[in-house]
Short mmCIF file of C-alpha atoms in Angstrom, two decimals:
data_model
loop_
_atom_site.label_atom_id
_atom_site.label_comp_id
_atom_site.label_asym_id
_atom_site.label_seq_id
_atom_site.Cartn_x
_atom_site.Cartn_y
_atom_site.Cartn_z
CA MET A 261 34.60 24.28 -11.52
CA THR A 262 34.06 22.29 -14.82
CA THR A 263 34.05 18.10 -15.40
CA SER A 264 35.70 16.38 -17.83
CA LEU A 265 32.93 16.57 -20.16
CA ASP A 266 31.93 20.41 -20.02
CA LEU A 267 29.57 19.89 -17.55
CA PRO A 268 29.21 22.90 -14.43
CA VAL A 269 30.09 21.29 -10.88
CA LEU A 270 27.51 22.70 -8.31
CA THR A 271 27.34 23.10 -5.00
CA PRO A 272 24.72 23.57 -2.35
CA GLN A 273 24.97 27.51 -2.86
CA ASP A 274 24.34 27.32 -6.29
CA PHE A 275 20.87 25.95 -5.46
CA ALA A 276 19.68 28.54 -2.72
CA SER A 277 17.31 31.04 -4.50
CA ASP A 278 17.72 35.32 -4.24
CA GLN A 279 14.76 35.38 -1.82
CA ASP A 280 14.62 36.20 1.69
CA ILE A 281 13.46 32.88 3.57
CA ARG A 282 9.96 33.72 5.32
CA TRP A 283 10.26 31.26 8.15
CA CYS A 284 10.33 31.99 12.18
CA PRO A 285 13.82 31.80 13.22
CA GLY A 286 14.28 28.44 15.07
CA CYS A 287 11.80 26.73 12.57
CA GLY A 288 12.65 23.37 11.49
CA ASP A 289 12.06 23.82 8.00
CA TYR A 290 15.52 25.39 7.86
CA SER A 291 17.26 21.75 8.10
CA ILE A 292 15.68 20.79 5.68
CA LEU A 293 16.01 23.31 2.77
CA ALA A 294 19.63 23.25 4.11
CA GLN A 295 20.04 19.47 3.80
CA MET A 296 18.17 19.62 0.44
CA LYS A 297 20.25 22.06 -1.07
CA LYS A 298 23.26 19.63 0.48
CA ILE A 299 22.35 16.78 -1.36
CA LEU A 300 20.92 17.62 -4.88
CA PRO A 301 24.31 18.46 -6.12
CA GLY A 302 25.57 15.15 -5.67
CA LEU A 303 22.52 13.83 -7.95
CA GLY A 304 23.99 15.26 -11.31
CA ILE A 305 21.17 16.65 -12.30
CA PRO A 306 20.78 20.56 -14.12
CA ARG A 307 18.87 22.80 -11.75
CA GLU A 308 16.66 23.59 -15.30
CA LYS A 309 15.85 19.76 -14.66
CA THR A 310 14.67 19.98 -10.74
CA VAL A 311 11.37 21.57 -10.26
CA PHE A 312 9.76 21.48 -6.50
CA VAL A 313 5.96 21.20 -6.55
CA SER A 314 4.44 22.97 -3.09
CA GLY A 315 0.85 22.73 -1.99
CA ILE A 316 -0.42 25.48 0.74
CA GLY A 317 1.49 25.72 4.24
CA CYS A 318 4.47 27.22 5.62
CA SER A 319 6.77 24.06 3.98
CA SER A 320 4.83 25.24 0.51
CA ARG A 321 7.35 28.62 0.38
CA PHE A 322 9.61 25.92 -0.35
CA PRO A 323 10.06 26.63 -4.21
CA TYR A 324 11.46 30.29 -3.45
CA TYR A 325 14.11 29.06 -2.09
CA MET A 326 15.39 26.48 -4.51
CA ASN A 327 17.17 27.91 -7.42
CA THR A 328 15.37 25.75 -9.14
CA TYR A 329 11.99 25.87 -11.48
CA GLY A 330 9.22 25.75 -9.01
CA ILE A 331 5.63 25.68 -9.05
CA HIS A 332 3.37 27.40 -5.76
CA SER A 333 0.43 25.10 -6.08
CA ILE A 334 -2.97 25.28 -4.50
CA HIS A 335 -4.07 23.59 -1.51
CA GLY A 336 -3.35 20.27 -1.37
CA ARG A 337 -3.08 19.73 -4.96
CA ALA A 338 1.04 19.79 -5.32
CA PRO A 339 0.71 16.11 -5.93
CA ALA A 340 -2.16 16.03 -8.47
CA VAL A 341 -0.17 19.03 -10.58
CA ALA A 342 3.59 17.28 -10.09
CA THR A 343 1.49 14.00 -11.34
CA GLY A 344 0.75 16.34 -14.55
CA LEU A 345 3.99 17.10 -14.97
CA LYS A 346 6.31 14.33 -14.64
CA SER A 347 3.47 12.59 -17.06
CA ALA A 348 4.43 15.51 -20.08
CA ARG A 349 8.12 16.06 -19.12
CA PRO A 350 9.24 12.55 -17.77
CA ASP A 351 12.79 13.69 -18.13
CA LEU A 352 12.37 16.43 -15.32
CA HIS A 353 13.37 15.38 -11.56
CA VAL A 354 10.27 16.78 -9.76
CA TRP A 355 9.71 17.40 -6.28
CA VAL A 356 6.63 17.41 -3.63
CA ILE A 357 6.80 19.42 -0.62
CA THR A 358 3.83 19.15 1.49
CA GLY A 359 3.13 19.25 5.10
CA ASP A 360 0.63 17.27 7.37
CA GLY A 361 -2.08 20.07 7.15
CA ASP A 362 -1.70 20.59 2.89
CA GLY A 363 -1.41 16.80 2.16
CA LEU A 364 -3.39 14.83 4.32
CA SER A 365 -6.76 17.33 4.49
CA ILE A 366 -7.41 18.78 1.56
CA GLY A 367 -4.84 16.81 -0.13
CA GLY A 368 -5.15 13.02 1.31
CA ASN A 369 -7.04 12.18 -1.54
CA HIS A 370 -4.33 13.77 -4.21
CA LEU A 371 -1.67 12.05 -2.58
CA MET A 372 -2.85 8.16 -1.79
CA HIS A 373 -3.82 8.13 -5.86
CA ALA A 374 0.36 10.00 -6.36
CA ILE A 375 1.53 7.00 -4.42
CA ARG A 376 -0.83 4.13 -5.57
CA ARG A 377 0.27 5.07 -9.42
CA ASN A 378 3.71 4.51 -8.56
CA MET A 379 4.59 8.04 -10.48
CA ASP A 380 8.29 8.42 -10.33
CA LEU A 381 7.73 11.51 -7.78
CA ASN A 382 9.93 12.39 -4.62
CA ILE A 383 7.42 13.30 -1.33
CA VAL A 384 8.28 15.18 1.48
CA LEU A 385 6.24 15.86 4.41
CA PHE A 386 7.29 18.33 6.82
CA ASN A 387 4.82 16.88 10.23
CA ASN A 388 4.74 19.29 13.44
CA ARG A 389 1.11 18.30 14.17
CA ILE A 390 -0.34 21.86 13.38
CA TYR A 391 -1.30 24.00 11.07
CA GLY A 392 1.34 26.09 11.19
CA LEU A 393 0.05 29.41 8.02
CA THR A 394 -3.00 29.89 9.74
CA LYS A 395 -1.29 30.32 12.89
CA GLY A 396 -1.74 27.19 15.22
CA GLN A 397 -5.13 25.32 14.68
CA TYR A 398 -5.23 21.40 15.13
CA SER A 399 -4.36 19.49 11.90
CA PRO A 400 -4.83 15.76 10.76
CA THR A 401 -1.83 14.73 12.66
CA SER A 402 -2.22 16.59 15.99
CA PRO A 403 -3.00 13.89 19.35
CA LEU A 404 -6.30 13.29 20.74
CA GLY A 405 -6.99 15.47 23.90
CA GLN A 406 -4.58 18.45 22.05
CA ARG A 407 -5.60 22.02 23.10
CA THR A 408 -5.39 24.06 19.99
CA LYS A 409 -6.61 27.83 18.83
CA SER A 410 -9.26 25.28 17.12
CA THR A 411 -9.53 22.64 20.05
CA PRO A 412 -9.75 24.82 23.20
CA MET A 413 -11.18 21.68 24.92
CA GLY A 414 -8.85 19.42 23.15
CA ALA A 415 -8.67 17.61 19.84
CA ILE A 416 -11.26 14.74 19.62
CA ASP A 417 -10.36 13.44 15.88
CA ASN A 418 -8.31 10.16 15.98
CA PRO A 419 -4.98 11.17 14.66
CA LEU A 420 -3.67 10.26 11.10
CA HIS A 421 -0.50 8.32 10.81
CA PRO A 422 1.00 9.52 7.16
CA LEU A 423 3.40 6.59 6.63
CA SER A 424 0.74 3.96 7.55
CA ILE A 425 -1.57 5.58 5.02
CA VAL A 426 1.55 5.50 2.04
CA ILE A 427 2.20 1.88 3.06
CA GLY A 428 -1.29 1.13 2.26
CA ALA A 429 -1.16 2.48 -0.79
CA GLU A 430 1.66 0.90 -2.19
CA ALA A 431 4.31 3.15 -1.70
CA THR A 432 7.56 1.67 -3.40
CA PHE A 433 9.76 3.84 -1.19
CA VAL A 434 8.77 5.09 2.47
CA ALA A 435 10.90 6.82 5.30
CA ARG A 436 11.61 8.67 8.43
CA SER A 437 13.44 10.84 9.46
CA ILE A 438 14.00 14.45 11.51
CA ASP A 439 14.84 17.90 11.57
CA THR A 440 17.22 18.32 13.36
CA ASN A 441 19.34 14.72 12.91
CA ILE A 442 20.74 16.56 9.25
CA LYS A 443 23.08 13.54 9.08
CA HIS A 444 20.86 10.80 9.28
CA LEU A 445 17.99 13.63 6.96
CA GLY A 446 20.31 14.33 4.33
CA ALA A 447 21.03 10.22 3.51
CA THR A 448 17.26 9.77 3.72
CA LEU A 449 16.48 12.31 1.58
CA GLU A 450 19.21 11.18 -0.99
CA ARG A 451 18.08 7.42 -0.68
CA ALA A 452 14.64 8.86 -1.83
CA ALA A 453 15.55 11.01 -5.16
CA ARG A 454 17.41 8.41 -6.04
CA HIS A 455 14.49 6.13 -6.14
CA GLN A 456 12.59 4.83 -9.32
CA GLY A 457 9.15 5.22 -8.60
CA SER A 458 6.62 7.13 -5.94
CA SER A 459 9.30 8.30 -2.63
CA PHE A 460 7.65 9.39 0.55
CA VAL A 461 9.49 11.48 3.47
CA GLU A 462 8.05 12.34 6.03
CA VAL A 463 10.37 14.66 8.37
CA TYR A 464 9.31 14.98 12.25
CA GLN A 465 9.44 19.04 11.82
CA ASN A 466 9.17 21.41 15.37
CA CYS A 467 7.21 24.72 14.81
CA ASN A 468 8.38 26.50 17.86
CA VAL A 469 6.04 29.34 17.12
CA PHE A 470 2.27 26.81 18.18
CA ASN A 471 3.47 23.49 18.96
CA ASP A 472 7.28 23.66 20.05
CA GLY A 473 8.72 20.35 21.43
CA ALA A 474 6.01 18.01 19.71
CA TRP A 475 8.74 15.85 19.05
CA ASP A 476 11.14 16.47 22.05
CA TYR A 477 11.12 12.16 23.09
CA ALA A 478 12.71 12.07 19.55
CA LYS A 479 15.25 14.48 19.72
CA ASP A 480 16.45 14.72 23.02
CA ARG A 481 20.46 13.42 23.36
CA LYS A 482 19.22 11.87 26.20
CA LEU A 483 15.98 10.41 25.59
CA LYS A 484 16.25 8.99 21.93
CA ALA A 485 18.10 6.10 22.53
CA GLU A 486 15.42 4.72 23.96
CA THR A 487 12.46 6.61 21.89
CA THR A 488 13.80 5.98 18.48
CA LEU A 489 15.20 2.89 16.66
CA GLU A 490 17.01 3.27 13.38
CA LEU A 491 16.46 1.21 10.92
CA GLU A 492 19.06 -0.88 9.20
CA HIS A 493 18.34 -3.73 6.32
CA GLY A 494 18.30 -7.07 7.22
CA LYS A 495 19.55 -6.03 10.66
CA PRO A 496 17.95 -7.13 14.19
CA LEU A 497 15.52 -3.87 15.05
CA ILE A 498 17.47 -3.14 18.25
CA PHE A 499 17.97 -0.43 20.47
CA GLY A 500 18.34 1.79 23.67
CA ALA A 501 21.50 3.45 24.88
CA ASN A 502 23.13 0.10 25.51
CA ARG A 503 21.78 -2.15 22.84
CA ASP A 504 20.26 -3.87 25.16
CA LYS A 505 16.47 -3.62 23.89
CA GLY A 506 14.85 -5.20 21.15
CA ILE A 507 11.66 -5.85 19.17
CA ARG A 508 10.00 -9.34 18.48
CA LEU A 509 7.09 -10.71 17.77
CA ASN A 510 4.59 -12.61 19.27
CA GLY A 511 2.79 -14.31 17.48
CA LEU A 512 1.57 -10.98 15.16
CA THR A 513 1.96 -8.34 17.81
CA PRO A 514 5.38 -6.81 18.14
CA GLU A 515 7.09 -6.48 21.97
CA VAL A 516 9.91 -5.04 23.58
CA VAL A 517 12.05 -7.35 24.91
CA GLU A 518 15.84 -7.38 26.78
CA LEU A 519 18.87 -9.13 25.22
CA GLY A 520 20.83 -11.48 27.67
CA LYS A 521 18.03 -12.52 29.64
CA GLY A 522 17.32 -15.86 27.82
CA ILE A 523 16.84 -13.28 24.30
CA SER A 524 19.28 -13.03 21.82
CA GLU A 525 19.33 -11.19 18.32
CA ASP A 526 18.46 -13.93 16.03
CA ASP A 527 15.05 -13.88 18.35
CA LEU A 528 14.72 -10.52 17.55
CA LEU A 529 12.50 -9.11 14.49
CA PHE A 530 15.06 -8.48 11.43
CA HIS A 531 14.14 -4.89 9.16
CA ASP A 532 13.43 -5.81 5.53
CA GLU A 533 12.99 -2.90 3.68
CA ALA A 534 12.95 -5.21 0.18
CA ALA A 535 10.33 -7.83 1.60
CA PRO A 536 7.53 -7.59 -1.36
CA GLU A 537 4.35 -7.74 1.21
CA PRO A 538 3.82 -4.58 2.60
CA SER A 539 3.17 -5.91 6.05
CA LEU A 540 6.23 -5.10 8.26
CA ALA A 541 6.89 -1.61 6.83
CA TYR A 542 3.16 -1.31 7.91
CA LEU A 543 3.63 -3.20 11.69
CA LEU A 544 6.96 -0.97 11.96
CA SER A 545 4.31 2.03 11.15
CA ARG A 546 2.24 1.66 14.05
CA LEU A 547 4.87 1.72 16.30
CA ARG A 548 4.48 4.83 18.39
CA TYR A 549 6.43 6.04 21.55
CA GLU A 550 3.03 6.28 23.64
CA ASP A 551 2.42 2.69 23.17
CA GLY A 552 5.81 2.41 24.53
CA PHE A 553 7.91 1.18 21.76
CA PRO A 554 10.27 3.30 19.98
CA GLU A 555 9.74 4.72 17.20
CA PRO A 556 11.60 3.49 14.11
CA ILE A 557 13.05 6.35 11.41
CA GLY A 558 15.05 5.32 8.31
CA VAL A 559 14.18 3.51 5.38
CA PHE A 560 10.77 0.99 5.65
CA ARG A 561 10.25 -0.02 2.38
CA SER A 562 11.73 0.41 -0.93
CA VAL A 563 10.84 -1.89 -3.84
CA ASP A 564 10.75 -1.98 -7.41
CA ALA A 565 7.20 -1.71 -9.60
CA PRO A 566 5.54 -0.56 -12.69
CA ARG A 567 5.52 3.36 -12.75
CA TYR A 568 3.03 5.08 -14.19
CA ASP A 569 4.63 7.87 -16.17
CA VAL A 570 6.94 4.98 -17.90
CA LEU A 571 3.20 3.49 -19.21
CA ILE A 572 1.51 6.33 -20.18
CA ASN A 573 4.19 7.75 -22.13
CA ASP A 574 4.27 3.73 -23.70
CA GLN A 575 1.43 3.94 -24.31
CA VAL A 576 0.89 7.45 -26.07
CA ALA A 577 4.33 5.96 -28.21
CA GLU A 578 2.44 2.80 -29.20
CA ALA A 579 -1.11 4.57 -30.09
CA VAL A 580 1.27 6.97 -32.47
CA LYS A 581 2.80 3.97 -34.01
CA ARG A 582 -0.28 2.66 -34.82
CA GLN A 583 -2.52 5.60 -35.83
CA GLY A 584 -0.26 7.91 -36.62
CA ALA A 585 0.49 11.66 -35.61
CA GLY A 586 -2.26 13.09 -34.33
CA ASP A 587 -4.04 16.17 -35.49
CA LEU A 588 -6.06 18.78 -33.64
CA ASP A 589 -7.30 20.62 -36.37
CA ALA A 590 -8.77 17.45 -38.23
CA LEU A 591 -10.27 15.59 -34.36
CA PHE A 592 -11.86 19.30 -33.78
CA ASN A 593 -13.69 19.70 -37.11
CA SER A 594 -14.11 15.82 -37.64
CA GLY A 595 -17.72 13.18 -37.27
CA GLU A 596 -20.80 15.37 -36.58
CA THR A 597 -20.44 19.29 -35.96
CA TRP A 598 -22.45 22.67 -36.41
CA VAL A 599 -21.81 26.34 -35.98
CA VAL A 600 -23.33 28.42 -33.59
CA GLU A 601 -24.78 31.25 -34.99
#
């Protein structure tokens, strides 16, 4: 099928590669892959203009399973590789696929700087709170006390919270979803893809072999209405099976309250994803189930800001305008030169 412009109409299957998928049966990665293939055709971007860049880990096999261009780079350096690619080829639609180990341990520095530059990159971090590819060691997001092969007496590192980090680095689009909430996951990925600037999506993803059930409280049909809160722009923070609970601020401290007991929706905190000041988004990123709060899912922040990939190419164009096109041979043979015999 073709459009009136004689451009091919793509389907999810067009984005599926011919490679055997080598993830464990039941892994949450399958869901993320399926939703990615589902939303890409609707973007209207040709496959040859789409690139997936990954580092090392189970998540980083992703480029093999997409019928697009892909780069399976080195541990933690996917944001750096993607930065160079997007700077040199701003016409490309670039995704970074990473995990809690790859992106937040050796790759933490690269992730932070890609985000603060507001590159037009779509970064998806699969968070299963474990090192899966290397067979079950604790990761930067593993909770205190978690027993793993590398922490037999319990982890003693304070865990990192991905969204808090990226909001602190001034990410212009920040969101969270869950691998089993496929409708929400697809919509979240699509919004990230359409954002102009750095988009970051954390996905709660289950490793059913080495950390099974890490996110059960956020997935269980009987529990998730009480343990998660779906963010809606301009709406009050309401949750619960009967939609009878909410979150308000007591000074600068969030607290859970019950509606109908002298408390109305107007007393609650209202979500504003477009707020220029990121303090509200950061506060939401700190809400934890273990602290008695529902954990927000959805878009935490979506704002516009200058983009590094645009600014750097503007500078190149201005330099050429002022000085003319460069000549590498002339540059190499200018100034003081010498020959080593």
